[in-house]
XYZ file of C-alpha atoms in Angstrom:
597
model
C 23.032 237.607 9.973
C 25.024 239.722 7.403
C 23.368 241.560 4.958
C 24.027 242.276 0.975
C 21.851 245.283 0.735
C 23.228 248.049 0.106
C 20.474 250.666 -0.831
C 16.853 251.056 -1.295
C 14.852 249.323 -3.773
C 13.823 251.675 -6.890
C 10.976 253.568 -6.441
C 8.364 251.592 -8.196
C 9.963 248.390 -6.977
C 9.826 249.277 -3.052
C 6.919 247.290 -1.557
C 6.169 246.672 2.247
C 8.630 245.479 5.114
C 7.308 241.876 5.897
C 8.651 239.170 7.992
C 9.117 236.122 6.891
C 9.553 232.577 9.008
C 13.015 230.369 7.877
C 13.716 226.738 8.987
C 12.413 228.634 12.253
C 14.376 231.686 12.002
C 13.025 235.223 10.778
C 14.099 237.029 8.103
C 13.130 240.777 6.891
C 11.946 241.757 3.466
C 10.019 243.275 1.546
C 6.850 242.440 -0.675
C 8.781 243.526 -3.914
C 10.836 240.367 -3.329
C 10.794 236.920 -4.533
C 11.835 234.596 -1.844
C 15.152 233.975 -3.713
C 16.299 237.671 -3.611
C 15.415 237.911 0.025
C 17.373 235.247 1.429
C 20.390 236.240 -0.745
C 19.658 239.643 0.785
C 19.988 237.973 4.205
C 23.371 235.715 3.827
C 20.987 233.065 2.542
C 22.833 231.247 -0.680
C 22.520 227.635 0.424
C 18.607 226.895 -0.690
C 18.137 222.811 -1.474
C 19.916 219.530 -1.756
C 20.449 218.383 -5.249
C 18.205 215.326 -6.352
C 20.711 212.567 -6.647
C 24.556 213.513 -4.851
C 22.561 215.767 -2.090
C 25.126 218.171 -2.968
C 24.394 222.248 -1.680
C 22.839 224.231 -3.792
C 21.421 227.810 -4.849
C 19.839 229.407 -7.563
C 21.614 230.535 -10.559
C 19.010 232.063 -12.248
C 16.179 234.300 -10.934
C 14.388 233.614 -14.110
C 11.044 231.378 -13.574
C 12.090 229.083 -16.192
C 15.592 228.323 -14.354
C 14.367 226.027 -11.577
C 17.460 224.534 -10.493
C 16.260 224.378 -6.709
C 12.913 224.094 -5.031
C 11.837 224.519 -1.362
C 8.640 224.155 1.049
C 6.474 227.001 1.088
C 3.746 227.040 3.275
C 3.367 223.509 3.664
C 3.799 223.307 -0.710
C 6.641 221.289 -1.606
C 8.623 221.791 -4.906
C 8.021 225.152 -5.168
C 9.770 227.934 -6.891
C 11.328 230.362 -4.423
C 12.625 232.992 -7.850
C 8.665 232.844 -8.483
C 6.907 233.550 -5.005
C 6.713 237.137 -3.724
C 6.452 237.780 0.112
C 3.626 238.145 2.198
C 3.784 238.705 6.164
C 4.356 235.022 8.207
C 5.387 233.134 4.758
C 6.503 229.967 6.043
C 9.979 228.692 4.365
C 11.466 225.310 4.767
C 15.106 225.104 3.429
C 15.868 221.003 3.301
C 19.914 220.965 4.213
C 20.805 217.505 5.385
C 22.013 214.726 3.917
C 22.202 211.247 3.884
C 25.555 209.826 6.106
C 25.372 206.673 2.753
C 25.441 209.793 0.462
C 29.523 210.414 1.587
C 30.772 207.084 0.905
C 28.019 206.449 -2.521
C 28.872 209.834 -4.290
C 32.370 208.365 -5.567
C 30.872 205.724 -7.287
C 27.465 206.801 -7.939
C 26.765 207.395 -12.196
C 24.352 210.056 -12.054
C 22.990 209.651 -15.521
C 21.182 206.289 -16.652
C 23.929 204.594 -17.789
C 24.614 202.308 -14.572
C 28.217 201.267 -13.543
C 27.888 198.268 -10.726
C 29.381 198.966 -7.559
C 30.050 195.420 -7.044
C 29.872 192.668 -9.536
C 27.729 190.100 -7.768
C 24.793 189.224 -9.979
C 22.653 189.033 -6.468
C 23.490 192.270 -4.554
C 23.965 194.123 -7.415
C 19.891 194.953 -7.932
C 19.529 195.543 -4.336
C 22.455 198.134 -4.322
C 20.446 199.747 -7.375
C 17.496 199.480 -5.366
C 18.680 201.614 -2.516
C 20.241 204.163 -4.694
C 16.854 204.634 -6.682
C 14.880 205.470 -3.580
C 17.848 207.465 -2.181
C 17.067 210.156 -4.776
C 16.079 213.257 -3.060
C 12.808 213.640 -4.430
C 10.125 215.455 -2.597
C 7.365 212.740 -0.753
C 3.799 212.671 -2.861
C 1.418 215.261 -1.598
C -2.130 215.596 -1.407
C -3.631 218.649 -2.197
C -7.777 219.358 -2.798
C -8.501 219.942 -5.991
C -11.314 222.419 -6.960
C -14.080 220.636 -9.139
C -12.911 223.067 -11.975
C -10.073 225.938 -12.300
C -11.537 228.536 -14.872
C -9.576 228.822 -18.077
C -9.175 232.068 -19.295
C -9.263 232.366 -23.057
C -6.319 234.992 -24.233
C -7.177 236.154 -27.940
C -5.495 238.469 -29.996
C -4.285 239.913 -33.705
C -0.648 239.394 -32.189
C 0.977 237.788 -29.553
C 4.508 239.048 -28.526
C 6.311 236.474 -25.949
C 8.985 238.947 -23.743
C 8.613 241.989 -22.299
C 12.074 243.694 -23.096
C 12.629 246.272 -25.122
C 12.077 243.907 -28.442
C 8.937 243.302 -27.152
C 7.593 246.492 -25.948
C 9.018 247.424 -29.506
C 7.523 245.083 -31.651
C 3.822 245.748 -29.544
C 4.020 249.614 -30.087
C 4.474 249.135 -33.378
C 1.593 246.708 -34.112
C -0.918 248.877 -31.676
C 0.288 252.018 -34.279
C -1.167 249.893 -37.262
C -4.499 248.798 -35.439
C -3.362 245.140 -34.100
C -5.129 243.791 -30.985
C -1.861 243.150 -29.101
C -0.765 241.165 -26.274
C 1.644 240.845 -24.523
C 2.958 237.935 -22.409
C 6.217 238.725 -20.174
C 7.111 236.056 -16.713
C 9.374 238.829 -14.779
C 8.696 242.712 -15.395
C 7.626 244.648 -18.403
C 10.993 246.393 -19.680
C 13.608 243.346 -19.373
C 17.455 243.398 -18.302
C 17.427 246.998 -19.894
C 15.224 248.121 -16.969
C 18.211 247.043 -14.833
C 20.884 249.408 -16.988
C 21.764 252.189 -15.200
C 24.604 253.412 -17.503
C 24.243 254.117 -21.138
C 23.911 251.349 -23.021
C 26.324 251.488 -26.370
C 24.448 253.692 -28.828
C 21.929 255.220 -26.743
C 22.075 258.465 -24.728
C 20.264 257.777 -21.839
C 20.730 255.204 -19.254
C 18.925 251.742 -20.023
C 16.441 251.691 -17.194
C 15.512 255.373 -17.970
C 14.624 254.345 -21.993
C 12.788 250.884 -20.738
C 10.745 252.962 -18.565
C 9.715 255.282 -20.762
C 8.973 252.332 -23.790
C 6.871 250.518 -21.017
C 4.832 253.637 -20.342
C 3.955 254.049 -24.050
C 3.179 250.610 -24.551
C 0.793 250.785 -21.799
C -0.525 254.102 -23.307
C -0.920 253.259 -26.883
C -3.242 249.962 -24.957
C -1.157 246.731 -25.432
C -2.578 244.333 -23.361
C -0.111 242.400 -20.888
C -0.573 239.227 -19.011
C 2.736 239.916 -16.306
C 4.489 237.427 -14.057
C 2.644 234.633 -16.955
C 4.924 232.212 -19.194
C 4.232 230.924 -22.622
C 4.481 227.240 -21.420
C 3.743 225.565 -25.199
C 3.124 225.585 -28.605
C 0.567 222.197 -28.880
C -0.924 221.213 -32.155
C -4.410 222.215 -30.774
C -3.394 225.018 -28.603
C -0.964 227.425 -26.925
C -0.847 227.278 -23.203
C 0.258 229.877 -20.976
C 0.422 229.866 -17.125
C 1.028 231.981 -13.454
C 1.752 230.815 -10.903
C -0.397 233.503 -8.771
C -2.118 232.895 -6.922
C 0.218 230.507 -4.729
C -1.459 226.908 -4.546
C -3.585 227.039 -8.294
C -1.994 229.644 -10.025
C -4.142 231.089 -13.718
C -4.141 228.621 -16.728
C -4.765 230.640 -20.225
C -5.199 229.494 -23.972
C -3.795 231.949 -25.889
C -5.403 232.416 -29.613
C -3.780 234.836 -32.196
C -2.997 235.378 -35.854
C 0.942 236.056 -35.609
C 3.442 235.796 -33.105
C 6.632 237.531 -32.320
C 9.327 236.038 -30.059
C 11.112 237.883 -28.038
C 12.121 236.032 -25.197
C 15.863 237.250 -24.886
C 19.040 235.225 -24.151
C 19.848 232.622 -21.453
C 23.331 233.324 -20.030
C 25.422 230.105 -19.918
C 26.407 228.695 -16.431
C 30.428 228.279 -16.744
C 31.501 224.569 -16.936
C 34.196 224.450 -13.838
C 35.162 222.201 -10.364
C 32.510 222.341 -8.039
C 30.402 224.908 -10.625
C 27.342 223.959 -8.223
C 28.113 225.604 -5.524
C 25.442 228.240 -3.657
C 26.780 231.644 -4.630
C 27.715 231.145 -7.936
C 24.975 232.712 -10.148
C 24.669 234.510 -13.890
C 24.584 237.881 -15.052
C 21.621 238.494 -15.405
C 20.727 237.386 -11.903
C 23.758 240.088 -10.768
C 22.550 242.988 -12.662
C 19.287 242.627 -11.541
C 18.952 242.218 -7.715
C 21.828 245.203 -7.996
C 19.708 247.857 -9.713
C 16.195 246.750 -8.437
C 16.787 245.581 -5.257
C 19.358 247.211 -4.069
C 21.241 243.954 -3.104
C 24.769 242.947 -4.235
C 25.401 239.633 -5.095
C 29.069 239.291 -2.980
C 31.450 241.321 -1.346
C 34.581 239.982 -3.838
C 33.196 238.682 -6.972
C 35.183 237.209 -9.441
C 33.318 237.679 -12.902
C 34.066 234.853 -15.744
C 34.859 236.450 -18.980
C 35.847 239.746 -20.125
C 32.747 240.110 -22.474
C 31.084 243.207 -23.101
C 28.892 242.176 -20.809
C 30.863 241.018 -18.303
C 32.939 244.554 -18.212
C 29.318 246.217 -18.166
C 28.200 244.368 -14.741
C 32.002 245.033 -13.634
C 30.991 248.881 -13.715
C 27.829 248.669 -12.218
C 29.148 246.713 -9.083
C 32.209 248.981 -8.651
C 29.871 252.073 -8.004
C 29.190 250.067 -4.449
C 32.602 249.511 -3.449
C 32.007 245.495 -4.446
C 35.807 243.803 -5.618
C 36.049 242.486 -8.622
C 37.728 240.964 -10.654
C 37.552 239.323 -14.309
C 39.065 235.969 -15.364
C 38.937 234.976 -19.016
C 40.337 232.212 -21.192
C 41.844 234.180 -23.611
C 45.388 236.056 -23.490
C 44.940 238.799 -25.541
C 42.502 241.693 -25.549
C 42.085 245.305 -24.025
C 39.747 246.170 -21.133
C 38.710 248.074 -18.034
C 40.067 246.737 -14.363
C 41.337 244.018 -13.301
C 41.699 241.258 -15.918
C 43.550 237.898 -15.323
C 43.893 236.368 -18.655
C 44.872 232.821 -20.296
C 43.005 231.223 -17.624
C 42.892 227.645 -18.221
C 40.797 225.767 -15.211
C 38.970 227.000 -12.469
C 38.028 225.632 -9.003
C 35.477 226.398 -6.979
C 35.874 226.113 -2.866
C 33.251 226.121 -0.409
C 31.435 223.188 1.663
C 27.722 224.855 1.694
C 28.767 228.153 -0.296
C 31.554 229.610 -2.186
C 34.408 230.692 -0.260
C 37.594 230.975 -2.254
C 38.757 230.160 -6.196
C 41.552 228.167 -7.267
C 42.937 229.198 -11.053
C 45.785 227.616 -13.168
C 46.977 229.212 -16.177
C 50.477 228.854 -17.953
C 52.914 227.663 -15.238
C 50.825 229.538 -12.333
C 48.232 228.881 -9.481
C 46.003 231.317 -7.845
C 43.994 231.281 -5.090
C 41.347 234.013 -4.555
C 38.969 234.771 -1.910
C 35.928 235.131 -3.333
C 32.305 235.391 -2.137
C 30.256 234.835 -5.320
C 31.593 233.788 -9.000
C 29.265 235.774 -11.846
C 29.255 233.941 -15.470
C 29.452 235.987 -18.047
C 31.160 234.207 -20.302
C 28.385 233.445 -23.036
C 24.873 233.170 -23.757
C 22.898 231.595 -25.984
C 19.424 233.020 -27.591
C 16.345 231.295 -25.784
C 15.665 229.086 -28.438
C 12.510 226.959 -26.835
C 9.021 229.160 -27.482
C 10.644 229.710 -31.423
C 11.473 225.822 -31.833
C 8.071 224.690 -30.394
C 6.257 226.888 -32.607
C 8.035 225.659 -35.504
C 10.704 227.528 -36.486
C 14.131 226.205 -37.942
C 17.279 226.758 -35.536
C 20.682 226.572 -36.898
C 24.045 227.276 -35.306
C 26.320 230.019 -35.742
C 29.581 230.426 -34.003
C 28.971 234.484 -33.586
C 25.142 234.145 -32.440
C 25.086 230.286 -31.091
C 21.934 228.511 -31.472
C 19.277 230.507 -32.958
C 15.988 230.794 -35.043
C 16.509 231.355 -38.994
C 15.112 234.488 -39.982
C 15.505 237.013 -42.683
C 16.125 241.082 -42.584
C 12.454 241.536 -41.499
C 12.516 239.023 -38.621
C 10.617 236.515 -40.347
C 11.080 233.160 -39.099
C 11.101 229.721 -41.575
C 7.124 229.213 -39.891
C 4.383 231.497 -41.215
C 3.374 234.118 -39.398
C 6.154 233.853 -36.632
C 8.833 236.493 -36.158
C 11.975 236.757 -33.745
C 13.769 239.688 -32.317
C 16.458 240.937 -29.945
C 18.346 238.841 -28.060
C 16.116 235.525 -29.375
C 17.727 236.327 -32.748
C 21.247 236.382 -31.167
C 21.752 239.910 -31.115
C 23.844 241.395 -28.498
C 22.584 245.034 -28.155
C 19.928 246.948 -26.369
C 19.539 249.149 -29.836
C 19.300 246.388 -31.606
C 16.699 244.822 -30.016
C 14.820 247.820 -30.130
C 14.709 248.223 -34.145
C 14.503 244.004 -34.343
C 11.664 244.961 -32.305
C 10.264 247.611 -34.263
C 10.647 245.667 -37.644
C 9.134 242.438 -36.238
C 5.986 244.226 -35.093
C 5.276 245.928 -38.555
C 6.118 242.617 -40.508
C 3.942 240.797 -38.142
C 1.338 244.220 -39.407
C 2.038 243.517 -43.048
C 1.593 239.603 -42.701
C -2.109 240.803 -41.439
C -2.969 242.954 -44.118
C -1.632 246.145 -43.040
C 0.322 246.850 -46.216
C 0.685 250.720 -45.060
C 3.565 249.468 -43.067
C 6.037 248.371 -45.902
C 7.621 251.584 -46.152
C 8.299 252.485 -42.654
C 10.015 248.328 -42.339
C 11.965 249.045 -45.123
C 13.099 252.492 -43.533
C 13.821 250.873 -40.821
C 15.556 247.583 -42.089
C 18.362 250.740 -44.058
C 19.141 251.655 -40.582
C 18.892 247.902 -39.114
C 21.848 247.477 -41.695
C 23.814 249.973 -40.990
C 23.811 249.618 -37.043
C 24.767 246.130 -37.839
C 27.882 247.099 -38.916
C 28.612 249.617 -36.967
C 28.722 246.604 -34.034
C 30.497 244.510 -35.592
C 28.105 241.140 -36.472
C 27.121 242.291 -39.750
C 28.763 239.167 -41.272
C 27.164 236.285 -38.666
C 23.705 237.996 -39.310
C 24.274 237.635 -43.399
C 25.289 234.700 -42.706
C 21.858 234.115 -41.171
C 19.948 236.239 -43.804
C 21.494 233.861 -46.515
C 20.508 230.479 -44.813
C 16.828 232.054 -44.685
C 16.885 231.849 -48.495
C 18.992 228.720 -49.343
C 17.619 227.215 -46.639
C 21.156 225.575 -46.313
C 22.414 224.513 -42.618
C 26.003 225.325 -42.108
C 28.657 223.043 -40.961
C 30.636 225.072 -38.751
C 32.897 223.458 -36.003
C 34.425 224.978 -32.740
C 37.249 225.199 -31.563
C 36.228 224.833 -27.713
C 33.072 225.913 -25.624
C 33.552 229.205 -24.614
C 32.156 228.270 -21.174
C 34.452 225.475 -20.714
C 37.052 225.833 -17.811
C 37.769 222.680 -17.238
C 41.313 220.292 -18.369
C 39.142 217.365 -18.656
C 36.091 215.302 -18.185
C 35.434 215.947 -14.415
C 33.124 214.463 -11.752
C 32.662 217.450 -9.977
C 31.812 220.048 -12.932
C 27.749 220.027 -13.712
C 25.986 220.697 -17.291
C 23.150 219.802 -15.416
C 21.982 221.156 -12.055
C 18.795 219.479 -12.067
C 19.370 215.921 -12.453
C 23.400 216.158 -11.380
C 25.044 215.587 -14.846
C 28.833 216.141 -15.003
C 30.772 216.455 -17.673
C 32.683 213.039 -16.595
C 28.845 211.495 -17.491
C 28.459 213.182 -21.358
C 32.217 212.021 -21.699
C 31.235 208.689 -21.248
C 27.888 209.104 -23.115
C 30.130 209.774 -26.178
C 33.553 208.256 -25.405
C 31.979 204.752 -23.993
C 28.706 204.303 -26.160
C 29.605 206.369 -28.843
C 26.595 208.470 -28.970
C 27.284 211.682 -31.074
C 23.740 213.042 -31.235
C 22.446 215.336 -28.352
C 18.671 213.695 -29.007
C 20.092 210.323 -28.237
C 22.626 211.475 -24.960
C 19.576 213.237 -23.735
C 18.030 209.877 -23.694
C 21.184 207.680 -22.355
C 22.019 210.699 -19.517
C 18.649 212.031 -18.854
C 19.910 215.620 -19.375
C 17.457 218.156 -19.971
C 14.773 216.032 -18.771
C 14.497 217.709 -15.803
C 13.032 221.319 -13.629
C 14.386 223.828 -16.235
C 13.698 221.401 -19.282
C 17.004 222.316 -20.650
C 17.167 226.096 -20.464
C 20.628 225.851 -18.687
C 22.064 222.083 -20.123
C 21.613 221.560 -23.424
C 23.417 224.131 -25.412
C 26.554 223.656 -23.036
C 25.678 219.444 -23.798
C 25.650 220.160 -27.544
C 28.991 222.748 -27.521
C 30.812 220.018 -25.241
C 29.582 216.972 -27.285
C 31.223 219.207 -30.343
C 34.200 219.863 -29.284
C 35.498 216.086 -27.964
C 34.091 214.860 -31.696
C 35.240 217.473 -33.560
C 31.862 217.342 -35.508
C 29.923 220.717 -36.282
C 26.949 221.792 -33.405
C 24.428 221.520 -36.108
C 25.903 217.759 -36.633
C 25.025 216.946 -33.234
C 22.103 218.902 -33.149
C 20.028 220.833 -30.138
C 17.658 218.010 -28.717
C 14.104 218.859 -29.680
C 12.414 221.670 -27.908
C 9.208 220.085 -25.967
C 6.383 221.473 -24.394
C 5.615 222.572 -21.283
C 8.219 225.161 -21.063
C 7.743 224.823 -17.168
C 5.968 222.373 -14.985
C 2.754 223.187 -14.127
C 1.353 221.833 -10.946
C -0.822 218.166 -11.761
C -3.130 219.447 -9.178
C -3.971 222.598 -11.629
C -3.924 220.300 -15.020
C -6.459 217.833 -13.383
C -8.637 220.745 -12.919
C -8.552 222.719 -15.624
C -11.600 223.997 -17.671
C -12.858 226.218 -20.047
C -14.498 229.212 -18.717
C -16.931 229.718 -21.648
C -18.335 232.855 -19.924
């Protein structure tokens, strides 16, 4: 079995040498590990059979909220394999056949909710329906014993900040400097993406993971409380819900209870919208950067990375200091940039039965074919709108930021006592997020009484200014500053998505993973019933309804549904944000109870 590792884990990130048992076979690892990284590690890509087509897939995303594939674990079905860390004899069951009717239904199957008959008879018609309902691969009900009660735990704090990257660890040190009970609540590892920078980031002068290290450290210090490996699952009208899913099998249920809260919960990166997109080996940035520089693993041995973004050409760097091949394809013609760039590119096609093996591109008057192990998209991202929305905020689009919360110079959101920062407010850079965090954590002080604080903010919001400029988005985030006050939405259209590689409405290019949405489905949606409002092709398609609840679907949906109207994004609108923010297992919700001790 070939293996993508090629050196050891960080220090702090090392963990014991376990084996592990899959579909029978076993696989090395180490406890560090979730189950995804591992079998990526081990040549592993294909992980799960999509729910309706049974087509191959793999993750995307390592991030807990991305759950675009589930396997058997220990006897548990529909569990997260980017959540679960190994322990010695972990038993892993990797579902990989599929159906001999699925070959000849997949042609004629519509995989949203908007039924085309495959044959016309008035009779045969239901049963044909009938058969395709119960072909959906959907794991079998389980029965698991339920405890009589799973404690509770009651969270409560002055402040609650949601993300555990450098705005957050920003925005807590400030609030523990002005007396603020603080918590923090992060669902992968205190110190964020930067923690996986091993170069400088732009307008710092020490590598990224050295300067997250050392924020995490005095965080810890200066005693903010943090609830790791735990995600903020909802904002209800009676309560805020959190949940981990440690320990496997119940996992820890918390109310959380606080005064203010600060959002930090970073960007999602944007899958790329392309033939055969779906594929195992095919994954984000994020995803990349991060089994590189803390595991030690590379995610291909010829990646092709899609789009020549700042941080596309950052990952491009990082993999070329372990002899990986790369190279960067991006829609436009014209701009500068480091390595090998193939510009203008028009539509992209992925090949592969059970993983990627090669990539077909067409630009002006030419057709490529590379050979290609994985495909990285870095094309775009999008702030991670969902904790913000469900707590109330406003969220508007803007072409430079995308979707994002409104908020004003000192991170205050449109909802009392709620703030935003770094990559949640759509900014692009590591120093940014830093003083977004800083000022969000003292406003968040000042909304509690701690009127000492106004005069380092407003220090602080001088230099805010100035670094905004220096990068380049001072004018999308006055933009932003000014809708805070009007309270005006803008109507700004696009021209295209900037994720979009695709000629036309395809059957075999996914917006969503989960339920197996194609574009050739929202094209219909629109084109067909003339549905122009993401809230209502939500409801005709089904998209977003699904595992990730729309983290990866429905700001591609929205961009798409934009651009083949020619209405604005905020015209069509980003479908409401609804809690939970994961799934939580029915077994844990039917047991829950306050621990009043």
């Amino acid at each position: 079995m070939s293996t993508l590792r090629v050196k050891e884990p960080t220090a702090d990130n090392r963990g014991e040498t376990v084996s592990i048992d899959v579909n029978g076979t076993t696989v090395k690892g180490l406890t560090s590990e979730s189950i995804s990284v591992t079998l990526y590690a081990n040549g592993i890509k294909f992980f799960d059979r999509s729910k309706k087509l049974y087509r191959p897939r793999g993750f995307f995303s390592l991030h807990p909220q991305a759950r675009t594939v589930m396997i058997n674990v220990n006897g548990m079905l529909a569990t997260n394999p980017s959540e679960i860390y190994l322990t010695e004899g972990l038993k892993v069951h990797i579902q990989q056949k599929r159906p001999l009717s699925m070959h000849f239904f997949e042609s004629m199957i519509d995989t949203s909710l908007l039924h085309k008959p495959i044959v016309k008879n008035r009779l045969i018609w239901p049963l044909a329906l009938r058969f395709i309902a119960n072909s959906i691969n959907n794991p079998e009900p389980a029965e698991y014993e339920t405890p009589h009660s799973i404690p509770t735990i009651v969270e409560k704090a002055d402040l609650v900040v949601v993300g555990g990257g450098v705005a957050g660890l920003s925005a807590a040190i400030e609030a523990r400097k002005y007396g603020l009970e603080t918590l923090l609540i992060d669902d992968v590892e205190l110190g964020g993406e930067m923690l996986c920078d091993e170069l400088e980031p732009p307008g710092m002068s020490e590598p990224g993971c050295v300067f997250a290290r050392n924020l995490r450290k005095k965080a810890l210090e200066l005693g903010v409380r943090v609830l790791s490996k735990t995600t903020l699952v909802g904002f209800f009208e009676d309560a805020v819900l959190a949940f981990s899913p440690h320990p496997l099998g119940s996992g820890t249920p918390y109310i959380i209870s606080a005064k203010a809260y600060v959002v930090a919960t970073g960007a999602v990166d944007l899958p790329c919208i392309f033939a055969n997109n779906d594929l195992p080996g095919i994954i984000d940035a994020s995803s990349a950067l991060r089994m590189l520089s803390i595991h030690g693993v590379v995610p291909g041995k010829n990646v092709a990375v899609l789009g020549a973004t700042e941080r596309g050409l950052r990952l491009v760097e990082h993999l070329k200091k372990y002899a990986v091949n790369t190279i960067v394809l991006d829609k436009s013609k014209n701009g500068a940039g480091k390595g090998d760039i193939v510009r203008g590119v028009k539509e992209i096609i992925a090949i592969g039965k059970d993983k990627v093996e090669a990539l077909k591109i067409k630009r002006d008057g030419e057709e490529l074919k590379l050979n290609v192990d994985c495909i990285i998209c870095a094309a775009s991202t999008n702030p991670d709108i969902k904790i913000s929305a469900q707590a109330g905020a406003k969220i508007t689009y803007i072409k430079e930021l995308g979707f994002v919360p409104i908020h004003d110079l000192f991170m205050r959101t449109l909802k009392s006592n709620l703030f935003v920062a770094g990559g949640a407010s759509g900014s692009p850079y590591g120093i940014l997020h830093v003083i977004e965090g800083r000022i969000a954590g003292l406003s968040a002080a000042i909304s509690l009484n701690k009127t000492d604080a106004e005069a380092e903010r407003d220090a602080l919001v001088k230099e805010y200014r100035s670094l905004l400029q220096k990068f380049g988005i001072s004018d999308p985030k006055e933009k932003m500053f000014r809708y805070f006050e009007t309270k005006v939405v803008p109507d700004e259209k696009i021209t295209e998505p900037p994720t979009l590689f695709c000629s036309g409405p395809r059957r075999n290019a996914f917006v969503c993973f989960c339920e197996d949405i194609r574009l050739w489905d929202l094209y219909r949606s629109v084109s067909v019933y003339g549905f122009t409002c993401l809230e209502k092709v939500k409801r005709s398609t089904g998209i977003g309804t699904a595992r990730c609840q729309g983290r990866l679907c429905l700001v591609n949906s929205a961009l798409y549904i934009a651009y083949i109207t020619g209405l604005s994004p905020n015209v069509v609108g980003i479908a409401r944000q609804r809690p939970l923010a994961i799934s939580i297992p029915i077994n844990v919700l039917a047991a829950m109870g306050v621990n009043k001790a």
